[in-house]
C-alpha cells in the first residue's frame, strides 16, 4: 500500500512529547522513499535523516534523470535502498553515517558503467587522433605488406618453379584471412577483447614473417607467409578499424582515410626494402628486417589505440537481420565484385611488366612502388570528399573508373604506357580500399553492432579476395601466358561492383524519401 502524504505514513513521529521534532522536508523525503505499511521510528537521529534525505533529493528527486536511459532503473534501486535503510533504522535504532548515500553512489556508478551511452563521438582531440595514428601503423603493416605481395610473386615463381596461379594462392589466402577472421574479431571487439586480439595478432604476424625467412618449399611459404601472417593481420585490422570508427562521426571518413593511406606508405616502404636488401643481404635477412620494422611500429599502436565504447557482452557473432536491409545487401554484393578484381593488379603488375612489357625484375619493382604510392592520395582525397558528398557515392565513382581502367589494361604494352596506367589505377584502387571500411561503418549506425556488421562485410568480401587472383592466374595459364582474359575479368568485376553500389544508393534514397540522388 502506497501512502501519498507524510502524515499518513508517519502517524507517531510528529505527535506527543516523546521523540525528536523532525523537519517537514525530512518527513517528505522518507515518505516518498517508502512503499510499505505505516511504521514507527524508534529514536530517530535527525542528523542522519537530514543527510540521507539530501542525498536522495540530489540523486533521485522528481524529474531528475542523471543517467539518461537508466534513470528508471536507478529510481527503483534508490527506492529499494531507501526502504532498506529505513527498515534498518526502525530495527536497530542506529545507522552508520552516510550509509544510504554511499549505497546510492555505488549503485549509480554500477549503472553508469553498464550504460551503453558513452556520449557522442568527440570527432577530434588528442586522444582521438592518437587512435588514428595507432590504427595507421596497424594498416601500414597489414595492407602495406599485403599489397606488396607483387614483389614476391615472380620471385617465388622462379624460386619454386610453380605456375603463377599456385603462387597467387599464397597472397590470396593471406588477404582472405584478413577479411574472413574480421567477422569474428569484430564481434570480439564489441565484447571488449580488443587488447587480447591485438597482442594475438602481433604474435601470429611476427611468427609468420620470421618463419617465412626460413622457408624453402612451397608449403613452407603457404603456411607462414599465407596462413600464419593472414591470421595475424585478421586479428589486427578489423578491430583497429572498428575502434577508430567509434571516435568519429562527421569526420569519420576523413579519419578512416588517414588510416587507409598507410596502405600506400607501407606499399612504398616494403618494396623499397626488398629492392635494396634482397641483392645484398639475401631473402632471409630481408624478411627479418621487415619483421623488425613491423615490431617497432606496432609498439606505437599498442600505446595509442584505446577503446571508447563500453563492451557489449551479449549478442551473437552474426546479425543476419542486416541482410533484410536492401541497402546493406546491395552494398555487400557491390563490395564483393569490386574486391574480386582489384587485388589482381597488385599481385600481377610486376609479372606483367616483366613478361609482356619487357622490364627487368628490379625495374619492374618500381611499378609496385608507383602503384602503392599513388594510393596515398587515392586514399586521402576520396575520404575527404566523402564527408561532403557521401561515402557510397565516392565508392561508386572509384569502382566505376577502376573498372574502365581495368579494361584499358589490354592496350598497355609499352614502358611509356605502363607507368602512367599504373599511376592512374593505383589512385582509384586505393580509393576503393579506403572507402570500403568507411562505407561499412556508415551502414552500422548502432555502435553496439558496428563491429559485427563491419566484420560481416569483411567475411563476405574475403571470398572475393581469396578467389580473384587465383582465377586470374588460372586464366593466364589457360591462355598460355596471355593476360587478355584476366584483364577482362578485372574490368568486368569492378564495373559490376559499381552497379550494385548504385543500387544500394537508390534504395537508400527511397527509404529516406529523397527525390534525386541521396548523399549516402
Short mmCIF file of C-alpha atoms in Angstrom, two decimals:
data_model
loop_
_atom_site.label_atom_id
_atom_site.label_comp_id
_atom_site.label_asym_id
_atom_site.label_seq_id
_atom_site.Cartn_x
_atom_site.Cartn_y
_atom_site.Cartn_z
CA UNK A 1 0.00 0.00 0.00
CA UNK A 2 1.38 3.39 -1.00
CA UNK A 3 0.91 6.44 1.21
CA UNK A 4 0.85 9.77 -0.64
CA UNK A 5 1.17 12.00 2.40
CA UNK A 6 3.71 12.28 5.15
CA UNK A 7 1.07 12.41 7.90
CA UNK A 8 -0.40 9.05 6.94
CA UNK A 9 2.99 7.41 6.66
CA UNK A 10 4.38 8.66 9.97
CA UNK A 11 1.50 8.93 12.41
CA UNK A 12 3.59 8.92 15.56
CA UNK A 13 6.72 10.71 14.55
CA UNK A 14 5.14 14.17 14.76
CA UNK A 15 2.92 13.70 17.85
CA UNK A 16 3.31 13.71 21.63
CA UNK A 17 6.13 14.83 23.83
CA UNK A 18 8.25 11.82 23.02
CA UNK A 19 10.64 11.72 20.14
CA UNK A 20 12.55 14.42 18.48
CA UNK A 21 10.85 17.02 16.26
CA UNK A 22 11.51 16.40 12.59
CA UNK A 23 11.57 18.92 9.80
CA UNK A 24 8.93 18.74 7.08
CA UNK A 25 11.38 18.04 4.28
CA UNK A 26 12.83 15.05 6.24
CA UNK A 27 9.36 13.57 6.61
CA UNK A 28 8.53 14.10 2.95
CA UNK A 29 11.80 12.51 1.79
CA UNK A 30 11.32 9.40 3.94
CA UNK A 31 7.66 9.10 2.93
CA UNK A 32 8.47 9.32 -0.79
CA UNK A 33 11.02 6.51 -0.47
CA UNK A 34 8.67 4.16 1.42
CA UNK A 35 6.10 1.84 -0.11
CA UNK A 36 5.44 -0.39 2.92
CA UNK A 37 2.78 -0.18 5.62
CA UNK A 38 2.99 2.63 8.25
CA UNK A 39 5.57 2.10 10.92
CA UNK A 40 7.00 3.90 13.93
CA UNK A 41 10.51 5.21 14.15
CA UNK A 42 12.44 4.30 17.24
CA UNK A 43 14.73 7.05 18.47
CA UNK A 44 15.33 8.67 15.08
CA UNK A 45 18.53 10.62 14.67
CA UNK A 46 17.69 13.81 12.86
CA UNK A 47 21.20 14.47 11.55
CA UNK A 48 21.26 11.06 9.80
CA UNK A 49 17.80 11.56 8.35
CA UNK A 50 18.67 15.04 7.11
CA UNK A 51 21.81 13.76 5.38
CA UNK A 52 20.04 10.83 3.73
CA UNK A 53 17.14 12.99 2.59
CA UNK A 54 19.50 15.48 0.94
CA UNK A 55 21.37 12.65 -0.80
CA UNK A 56 18.11 11.30 -2.12
CA UNK A 57 17.00 14.74 -3.30
CA UNK A 58 20.24 15.13 -5.23
CA UNK A 59 20.24 11.65 -6.77
CA UNK A 60 16.63 10.64 -7.33
CA UNK A 61 14.41 13.65 -6.91
CA UNK A 62 11.29 14.19 -9.01
CA UNK A 63 12.02 14.70 -12.68
CA UNK A 64 15.75 14.02 -12.29
CA UNK A 65 17.35 11.51 -14.66
CA UNK A 66 21.09 11.84 -14.07
CA UNK A 67 21.92 8.73 -16.04
CA UNK A 68 19.76 9.04 -19.13
CA UNK A 69 18.18 5.82 -20.24
CA UNK A 70 18.99 4.14 -16.91
CA UNK A 71 17.04 6.68 -14.87
CA UNK A 72 14.09 4.37 -14.22
CA UNK A 73 16.39 1.61 -13.06
CA UNK A 74 18.22 3.94 -10.71
CA UNK A 75 14.96 5.26 -9.26
CA UNK A 76 13.88 1.72 -8.49
CA UNK A 77 17.24 0.88 -6.96
CA UNK A 78 17.24 4.10 -4.91
CA UNK A 79 13.75 3.42 -3.55
CA UNK A 80 14.75 -0.12 -2.64
CA UNK A 81 17.90 1.05 -0.89
CA UNK A 82 15.91 3.75 0.96
CA UNK A 83 13.42 1.16 2.20
CA UNK A 84 16.29 -0.99 3.38
CA UNK A 85 17.86 1.96 5.21
CA UNK A 86 14.53 2.86 6.83
CA UNK A 87 13.98 -0.73 7.95
CA UNK A 88 17.46 -0.77 9.41
CA UNK A 89 16.73 2.44 11.33
CA UNK A 90 13.44 1.01 12.54
CA UNK A 91 15.00 -2.23 13.77
CA UNK A 92 18.34 -1.13 15.15
CA UNK A 93 17.69 2.45 16.07
CA UNK A 94 21.08 3.36 14.66
CA UNK A 95 22.70 3.72 11.23
CA UNK A 96 26.28 4.35 10.12
CA UNK A 97 26.64 7.95 8.91
CA UNK A 98 26.15 8.35 5.15
CA UNK A 99 25.42 4.64 4.51
CA UNK A 100 22.46 5.38 2.28
CA UNK A 101 24.33 7.98 0.26
CA UNK A 102 27.29 5.63 -0.21
CA UNK A 103 24.99 2.84 -1.39
CA UNK A 104 23.22 5.23 -3.76
CA UNK A 105 26.52 6.41 -5.21
CA UNK A 106 27.74 2.82 -5.62
CA UNK A 107 24.54 1.85 -7.41
CA UNK A 108 24.84 4.92 -9.60
CA UNK A 109 28.42 4.10 -10.54
CA UNK A 110 27.48 0.50 -11.33
CA UNK A 111 24.62 1.55 -13.55
CA UNK A 112 26.81 4.16 -15.21
CA UNK A 113 29.50 1.60 -16.02
CA UNK A 114 26.97 -0.74 -17.58
CA UNK A 115 25.33 2.04 -19.62
CA UNK A 116 25.61 1.87 -23.39
CA UNK A 117 25.56 5.63 -23.72
CA UNK A 118 29.20 6.79 -23.89
CA UNK A 119 28.10 10.10 -25.36
CA UNK A 120 28.63 11.40 -28.89
CA UNK A 121 31.98 10.73 -30.59
CA UNK A 122 34.46 13.53 -29.86
CA UNK A 123 35.26 13.91 -33.59
CA UNK A 124 38.75 15.08 -32.75
CA UNK A 125 41.05 15.89 -29.87
CA UNK A 126 44.45 14.48 -28.97
CA UNK A 127 43.19 11.11 -27.76
CA UNK A 128 41.08 10.52 -30.88
CA UNK A 129 43.87 11.41 -33.29
CA UNK A 130 46.32 9.22 -31.40
CA UNK A 131 43.92 6.35 -32.03
CA UNK A 132 44.08 7.22 -35.73
CA UNK A 133 47.89 7.18 -35.54
CA UNK A 134 47.90 3.74 -33.93
CA UNK A 135 45.43 2.35 -36.47
CA UNK A 136 47.54 3.93 -39.21
CA UNK A 137 50.51 1.78 -38.20
CA UNK A 138 48.32 -1.32 -37.95
CA UNK A 139 47.17 -0.75 -41.52
CA UNK A 140 50.74 0.09 -42.56
CA UNK A 141 51.84 -3.39 -41.56
CA UNK A 142 48.72 -5.28 -42.67
CA UNK A 143 47.71 -3.90 -46.05
CA UNK A 144 51.04 -2.26 -46.77
CA UNK A 145 52.69 -5.68 -46.73
CA UNK A 146 49.77 -7.50 -48.40
CA UNK A 147 49.71 -5.01 -51.29
CA UNK A 148 53.44 -5.57 -51.70
CA UNK A 149 52.97 -9.26 -52.49
CA UNK A 150 53.57 -8.47 -56.15
CA UNK A 151 57.31 -8.21 -55.39
CA UNK A 152 57.27 -11.79 -54.07
CA UNK A 153 55.07 -13.29 -56.83
CA UNK A 154 57.75 -13.52 -59.57
CA UNK A 155 60.47 -14.32 -57.01
CA UNK A 156 58.51 -17.33 -55.69
CA UNK A 157 57.69 -18.46 -59.25
CA UNK A 158 61.40 -18.53 -60.12
CA UNK A 159 62.48 -19.96 -56.75
CA UNK A 160 59.92 -22.76 -56.54
CA UNK A 161 59.26 -23.41 -60.23
CA UNK A 162 55.49 -23.31 -59.72
CA UNK A 163 52.86 -21.76 -62.07
CA UNK A 164 51.62 -18.22 -61.29
CA UNK A 165 48.21 -19.45 -60.09
CA UNK A 166 49.85 -21.62 -57.40
CA UNK A 167 51.90 -18.72 -56.07
CA UNK A 168 48.88 -16.42 -56.20
CA UNK A 169 47.17 -18.65 -53.63
CA UNK A 170 49.73 -17.53 -51.02
CA UNK A 171 48.78 -13.87 -51.36
CA UNK A 172 45.08 -14.66 -51.77
CA UNK A 173 44.90 -16.82 -48.63
CA UNK A 174 46.59 -14.03 -46.71
CA UNK A 175 44.03 -11.49 -47.94
CA UNK A 176 41.14 -13.92 -47.39
CA UNK A 177 42.06 -14.47 -43.75
CA UNK A 178 42.26 -10.74 -43.06
CA UNK A 179 38.65 -10.32 -44.14
CA UNK A 180 37.21 -13.66 -43.01
CA UNK A 181 38.57 -13.50 -39.48
CA UNK A 182 37.16 -9.98 -39.31
CA UNK A 183 33.67 -11.48 -38.91
CA UNK A 184 34.76 -12.88 -35.54
CA UNK A 185 37.25 -10.27 -34.39
CA UNK A 186 34.69 -7.53 -34.98
CA UNK A 187 32.26 -9.15 -32.54
CA UNK A 188 35.04 -9.89 -30.04
CA UNK A 189 35.98 -6.21 -30.20
CA UNK A 190 32.40 -5.32 -29.29
CA UNK A 191 32.71 -7.70 -26.33
CA UNK A 192 35.76 -5.85 -25.01
CA UNK A 193 38.58 -8.14 -26.18
CA UNK A 194 40.45 -5.63 -28.33
CA UNK A 195 43.70 -5.95 -26.37
CA UNK A 196 43.63 -9.75 -26.50
CA UNK A 197 43.08 -9.66 -30.25
CA UNK A 198 45.79 -7.07 -30.76
CA UNK A 199 48.53 -8.99 -29.00
CA UNK A 200 47.42 -12.29 -30.55
CA UNK A 201 47.67 -10.68 -33.97
CA UNK A 202 51.15 -9.33 -33.26
CA UNK A 203 52.37 -12.80 -32.22
CA UNK A 204 50.98 -14.51 -35.33
CA UNK A 205 52.23 -11.79 -37.66
CA UNK A 206 55.80 -11.77 -36.34
CA UNK A 207 55.91 -15.57 -36.15
CA UNK A 208 54.78 -15.73 -39.77
CA UNK A 209 57.32 -13.30 -41.16
CA UNK A 210 60.29 -14.74 -39.27
CA UNK A 211 59.40 -18.31 -40.30
CA UNK A 212 58.91 -17.16 -43.91
CA UNK A 213 62.55 -16.10 -43.80
CA UNK A 214 63.47 -19.75 -43.21
CA UNK A 215 61.20 -21.18 -45.94
CA UNK A 216 62.49 -23.24 -48.85
CA UNK A 217 59.46 -25.20 -50.13
CA UNK A 218 56.02 -24.23 -51.39
CA UNK A 219 54.15 -25.46 -48.31
CA UNK A 220 56.55 -23.52 -46.07
CA UNK A 221 55.54 -20.24 -47.69
CA UNK A 222 51.87 -21.23 -47.85
CA UNK A 223 51.76 -21.83 -44.08
CA UNK A 224 53.98 -18.97 -42.91
CA UNK A 225 53.50 -16.18 -45.47
CA UNK A 226 49.91 -17.08 -46.30
CA UNK A 227 48.14 -18.61 -43.30
CA UNK A 228 50.13 -17.50 -40.24
CA UNK A 229 50.55 -13.88 -41.30
CA UNK A 230 46.97 -13.82 -42.58
CA UNK A 231 45.64 -14.85 -39.16
CA UNK A 232 47.75 -12.16 -37.53
CA UNK A 233 46.52 -9.46 -39.88
CA UNK A 234 42.93 -10.63 -39.38
CA UNK A 235 43.26 -10.16 -35.61
CA UNK A 236 44.69 -6.67 -36.08
CA UNK A 237 42.91 -4.96 -38.96
CA UNK A 238 39.15 -5.21 -38.31
CA UNK A 239 39.39 -4.39 -34.56
CA UNK A 240 41.55 -1.34 -35.29
CA UNK A 241 39.03 -0.09 -37.87
CA UNK A 242 36.06 -0.76 -35.56
CA UNK A 243 37.64 1.07 -32.60
CA UNK A 244 38.70 4.05 -34.71
CA UNK A 245 35.20 4.49 -36.15
CA UNK A 246 33.71 4.94 -32.65
CA UNK A 247 35.78 8.08 -32.08
CA UNK A 248 34.39 9.99 -35.07
CA UNK A 249 31.03 10.88 -36.62
CA UNK A 250 31.17 13.85 -39.01
CA UNK A 251 34.88 13.34 -39.65
CA UNK A 252 34.72 9.55 -39.78
CA UNK A 253 35.52 9.21 -43.48
CA UNK A 254 38.48 11.58 -43.13
CA UNK A 255 39.82 9.64 -40.15
CA UNK A 256 39.37 6.33 -41.97
CA UNK A 257 41.16 7.78 -44.98
CA UNK A 258 44.12 8.73 -42.81
CA UNK A 259 44.20 5.17 -41.53
CA UNK A 260 43.84 3.70 -45.01
CA UNK A 261 46.55 5.86 -46.61
CA UNK A 262 49.11 3.87 -44.65
CA UNK A 263 48.47 1.08 -47.12
CA UNK A 264 50.20 3.28 -49.66
CA UNK A 265 53.07 4.24 -47.38
CA UNK A 266 53.59 0.62 -46.37
CA UNK A 267 53.32 -0.35 -50.02
CA UNK A 268 56.16 2.06 -50.73
CA UNK A 269 58.41 1.16 -47.80
CA UNK A 270 58.32 -2.63 -48.09
CA UNK A 271 59.04 -2.89 -51.86
CA UNK A 272 61.91 -0.42 -51.44
CA UNK A 273 63.30 -2.57 -48.64
CA UNK A 274 63.02 -5.70 -50.80
CA UNK A 275 64.65 -3.99 -53.76
CA UNK A 276 67.57 -2.66 -51.73
CA UNK A 277 68.14 -5.58 -49.36
CA UNK A 278 67.42 -8.66 -51.47
CA UNK A 279 70.52 -8.37 -53.71
CA UNK A 280 72.83 -7.52 -50.78
CA UNK A 281 71.76 -9.48 -47.69
CA UNK A 282 69.58 -12.17 -49.25
CA UNK A 283 65.97 -13.22 -48.83
CA UNK A 284 66.15 -14.36 -45.19
CA UNK A 285 67.58 -11.16 -43.74
CA UNK A 286 65.33 -9.05 -45.95
CA UNK A 287 62.30 -10.65 -44.30
CA UNK A 288 63.81 -10.39 -40.82
CA UNK A 289 64.50 -6.68 -41.31
CA UNK A 290 60.89 -6.14 -42.38
CA UNK A 291 59.83 -8.03 -39.26
CA UNK A 292 61.81 -5.68 -37.02
CA UNK A 293 60.19 -2.64 -38.68
CA UNK A 294 56.74 -4.14 -38.11
CA UNK A 295 57.56 -4.86 -34.47
CA UNK A 296 58.65 -1.26 -33.81
CA UNK A 297 55.64 0.36 -35.49
CA UNK A 298 53.12 -1.92 -33.78
CA UNK A 299 54.64 -0.96 -30.44
CA UNK A 300 53.39 2.58 -31.11
CA UNK A 301 49.93 1.19 -31.88
CA UNK A 302 49.87 -0.69 -28.59
CA UNK A 303 50.18 2.58 -26.65
CA UNK A 304 47.90 4.80 -28.73
CA UNK A 305 44.80 2.74 -29.65
CA UNK A 306 42.17 2.94 -26.90
CA UNK A 307 38.58 1.75 -26.84
CA UNK A 308 35.83 4.30 -26.11
CA UNK A 309 32.57 2.34 -26.16
CA UNK A 310 31.79 0.03 -23.20
CA UNK A 311 31.78 -3.70 -24.04
CA UNK A 312 28.62 -5.48 -25.14
CA UNK A 313 28.88 -8.98 -23.68
CA UNK A 314 25.62 -10.34 -25.04
CA UNK A 315 24.79 -10.90 -28.67
CA UNK A 316 25.83 -13.19 -31.49
CA UNK A 317 28.71 -13.07 -33.93
CA UNK A 318 26.22 -12.52 -36.74
CA UNK A 319 23.46 -10.01 -37.28
CA UNK A 320 21.58 -11.69 -40.11
CA UNK A 321 18.80 -9.12 -39.81
CA UNK A 322 21.20 -6.74 -41.57
CA UNK A 323 20.63 -8.61 -44.83
CA UNK A 324 16.94 -7.70 -44.65
CA UNK A 325 18.07 -4.16 -45.37
CA UNK A 326 18.42 -3.88 -49.14
CA UNK A 327 20.91 -1.05 -48.89
CA UNK A 328 23.24 -3.21 -46.79
CA UNK A 329 22.77 -6.29 -49.02
CA UNK A 330 23.47 -4.43 -52.27
CA UNK A 331 26.49 -2.80 -50.65
CA UNK A 332 27.92 -6.19 -49.67
CA UNK A 333 27.43 -7.55 -53.21
CA UNK A 334 28.97 -4.43 -54.73
CA UNK A 335 31.99 -4.65 -52.44
CA UNK A 336 32.33 -8.38 -53.27
CA UNK A 337 32.65 -7.79 -57.02
CA UNK A 338 34.89 -4.76 -56.52
CA UNK A 339 37.38 -6.78 -54.49
CA UNK A 340 37.12 -9.74 -56.85
CA UNK A 341 39.03 -7.67 -59.39
CA UNK A 342 41.02 -5.00 -57.58
CA UNK A 343 43.69 -7.20 -55.96
CA UNK A 344 44.60 -8.93 -59.24
CA UNK A 345 46.62 -5.89 -60.32
CA UNK A 346 48.57 -5.76 -57.06
CA UNK A 347 49.64 -9.38 -57.48
CA UNK A 348 50.35 -9.48 -61.22
CA UNK A 349 51.56 -5.98 -62.17
CA UNK A 350 55.23 -6.89 -61.64
CA UNK A 351 54.89 -10.17 -63.54
CA UNK A 352 53.03 -8.43 -66.37
CA UNK A 353 55.64 -5.69 -66.73
CA UNK A 354 58.38 -8.31 -66.87
CA UNK A 355 56.64 -10.87 -69.13
CA UNK A 356 54.80 -8.54 -71.54
CA UNK A 357 56.39 -5.08 -71.32
CA UNK A 358 59.92 -6.47 -71.05
CA UNK A 359 61.21 -4.81 -67.87
CA UNK A 360 63.81 -6.48 -65.68
CA UNK A 361 62.75 -7.76 -62.25
CA UNK A 362 64.49 -4.85 -60.49
CA UNK A 363 62.90 -2.22 -62.72
CA UNK A 364 59.54 -3.97 -62.52
CA UNK A 365 59.62 -3.45 -58.75
CA UNK A 366 59.38 0.28 -59.46
CA UNK A 367 55.84 -0.29 -60.72
CA UNK A 368 54.82 -1.73 -57.36
CA UNK A 369 56.08 1.44 -55.70
CA UNK A 370 54.22 3.60 -58.23
CA UNK A 371 51.04 1.56 -57.71
CA UNK A 372 51.16 1.84 -53.92
CA UNK A 373 52.48 5.41 -53.90
CA UNK A 374 49.55 6.62 -55.99
CA UNK A 375 47.31 5.02 -53.40
CA UNK A 376 48.35 7.53 -50.73
CA UNK A 377 46.44 10.49 -52.23
CA UNK A 378 43.97 7.94 -53.57
CA UNK A 379 43.02 7.11 -50.00
CA UNK A 380 43.03 10.65 -48.61
CA UNK A 381 41.22 12.63 -51.33
CA UNK A 382 38.09 10.46 -51.72
CA UNK A 383 37.61 10.14 -47.97
CA UNK A 384 37.88 13.90 -47.56
CA UNK A 385 35.25 14.35 -50.27
CA UNK A 386 33.13 11.53 -48.84
CA UNK A 387 32.41 13.59 -45.72
CA UNK A 388 30.72 16.08 -48.03
CA UNK A 389 29.09 14.04 -50.81
CA UNK A 390 28.70 10.63 -49.15
CA UNK A 391 30.92 7.57 -48.77
CA UNK A 392 28.98 5.26 -51.08
CA UNK A 393 28.77 7.97 -53.75
CA UNK A 394 32.56 8.17 -53.83
CA UNK A 395 32.82 4.37 -53.76
CA UNK A 396 30.59 4.20 -56.87
CA UNK A 397 32.80 6.65 -58.78
CA UNK A 398 36.09 5.00 -57.85
CA UNK A 399 34.87 1.46 -58.54
CA UNK A 400 33.47 2.52 -61.93
CA UNK A 401 36.61 4.36 -63.02
CA UNK A 402 38.78 1.46 -61.82
CA UNK A 403 36.67 -0.90 -63.94
CA UNK A 404 37.22 1.23 -67.04
CA UNK A 405 40.92 1.38 -66.21
CA UNK A 406 40.98 -2.42 -65.84
CA UNK A 407 39.59 -2.85 -69.35
CA UNK A 408 42.10 -0.34 -70.73
CA UNK A 409 44.87 -2.56 -69.34
CA UNK A 410 44.56 -4.53 -72.60
CA UNK A 411 46.14 -1.63 -74.52
CA UNK A 412 49.13 -1.22 -72.16
CA UNK A 413 52.13 -2.92 -73.80
CA UNK A 414 54.99 -0.40 -73.67
CA UNK A 415 57.13 1.17 -70.97
CA UNK A 416 55.80 4.64 -71.78
CA UNK A 417 52.24 3.39 -71.24
CA UNK A 418 52.65 1.09 -68.25
CA UNK A 419 53.88 3.77 -65.82
CA UNK A 420 51.02 6.30 -66.27
CA UNK A 421 48.47 3.47 -66.38
CA UNK A 422 49.82 2.05 -63.10
CA UNK A 423 49.74 5.52 -61.52
CA UNK A 424 46.14 6.08 -62.61
CA UNK A 425 44.89 2.67 -61.49
CA UNK A 426 46.77 2.91 -58.18
CA UNK A 427 44.98 6.16 -57.32
CA UNK A 428 41.48 4.79 -57.90
CA UNK A 429 42.21 1.32 -56.49
CA UNK A 430 43.49 2.99 -53.34
CA UNK A 431 40.20 4.84 -53.05
CA UNK A 432 38.27 1.56 -53.24
CA UNK A 433 40.26 0.04 -50.39
CA UNK A 434 39.88 3.09 -48.14
CA UNK A 435 36.21 3.83 -48.86
CA UNK A 436 35.16 0.23 -48.32
CA UNK A 437 35.53 0.12 -44.49
CA UNK A 438 34.17 3.66 -44.14
CA UNK A 439 31.07 2.64 -46.10
CA UNK A 440 30.60 -0.48 -44.00
CA UNK A 441 30.87 1.65 -40.86
CA UNK A 442 28.30 4.12 -42.20
CA UNK A 443 25.80 1.27 -42.66
CA UNK A 444 26.11 0.34 -38.97
CA UNK A 445 24.67 3.34 -37.07
CA UNK A 446 24.25 1.31 -33.85
CA UNK A 447 27.61 1.48 -32.06
CA UNK A 448 26.84 -1.77 -30.25
CA UNK A 449 26.64 -3.66 -33.54
CA UNK A 450 29.23 -1.78 -35.56
CA UNK A 451 31.98 -4.35 -35.08
CA UNK A 452 29.64 -7.20 -36.03
CA UNK A 453 28.32 -5.52 -39.17
CA UNK A 454 31.76 -4.44 -40.37
CA UNK A 455 33.01 -7.96 -39.73
CA UNK A 456 30.14 -9.47 -41.73
CA UNK A 457 31.00 -7.31 -44.74
CA UNK A 458 34.65 -8.31 -44.38
CA UNK A 459 33.81 -12.02 -44.25
CA UNK A 460 31.73 -11.80 -47.45
CA UNK A 461 34.45 -9.85 -49.24
CA UNK A 462 37.02 -12.42 -48.07
CA UNK A 463 35.66 -14.94 -50.58
CA UNK A 464 36.32 -12.47 -53.39
CA UNK A 465 39.81 -11.74 -52.08
CA UNK A 466 40.54 -15.48 -51.88
CA UNK A 467 39.38 -16.41 -55.37
CA UNK A 468 40.04 -13.32 -57.51
CA UNK A 469 43.79 -13.61 -58.06
CA UNK A 470 43.88 -17.43 -58.48
CA UNK A 471 41.09 -17.14 -61.06
CA UNK A 472 43.14 -14.54 -62.92
CA UNK A 473 46.24 -16.74 -62.64
CA UNK A 474 44.32 -19.73 -63.99
CA UNK A 475 43.08 -17.61 -66.92
CA UNK A 476 46.65 -16.55 -67.68
CA UNK A 477 47.81 -20.18 -67.66
CA UNK A 478 44.84 -21.29 -69.79
CA UNK A 479 45.64 -18.53 -72.32
CA UNK A 480 49.28 -19.74 -72.46
CA UNK A 481 50.69 -16.61 -70.84
CA UNK A 482 48.27 -14.11 -72.37
CA UNK A 483 46.73 -11.66 -69.90
CA UNK A 484 43.71 -10.80 -72.08
CA UNK A 485 41.11 -12.90 -70.24
CA UNK A 486 42.45 -11.74 -66.86
CA UNK A 487 42.18 -8.11 -67.96
CA UNK A 488 38.54 -8.54 -68.99
CA UNK A 489 37.89 -10.32 -65.69
CA UNK A 490 39.32 -7.40 -63.70
CA UNK A 491 37.44 -4.67 -65.56
CA UNK A 492 34.15 -6.56 -65.66
CA UNK A 493 34.20 -7.38 -61.94
CA UNK A 494 34.79 -3.76 -60.95
CA UNK A 495 32.02 -2.45 -63.21
CA UNK A 496 29.54 -5.00 -61.83
CA UNK A 497 30.51 -3.94 -58.32
CA UNK A 498 29.89 -0.30 -59.18
CA UNK A 499 26.44 -1.24 -60.49
CA UNK A 500 25.40 -2.88 -57.22
CA UNK A 501 26.69 0.11 -55.26
CA UNK A 502 24.45 2.34 -57.38
CA UNK A 503 21.52 0.05 -56.47
CA UNK A 504 22.43 0.41 -52.78
CA UNK A 505 22.30 4.18 -53.06
CA UNK A 506 18.98 4.16 -54.90
CA UNK A 507 17.43 2.05 -52.12
CA UNK A 508 18.83 4.44 -49.50
CA UNK A 509 17.23 7.39 -51.28
CA UNK A 510 13.83 5.71 -51.43
CA UNK A 511 13.94 4.74 -47.76
CA UNK A 512 14.79 8.32 -46.78
CA UNK A 513 12.11 9.71 -49.10
CA UNK A 514 14.64 11.76 -51.05
CA UNK A 515 13.86 12.79 -54.59
CA UNK A 516 17.03 12.78 -56.62
CA UNK A 517 20.40 11.35 -55.73
CA UNK A 518 20.96 10.85 -51.97
CA UNK A 519 24.07 11.71 -50.02
CA UNK A 520 24.90 8.23 -48.80
#
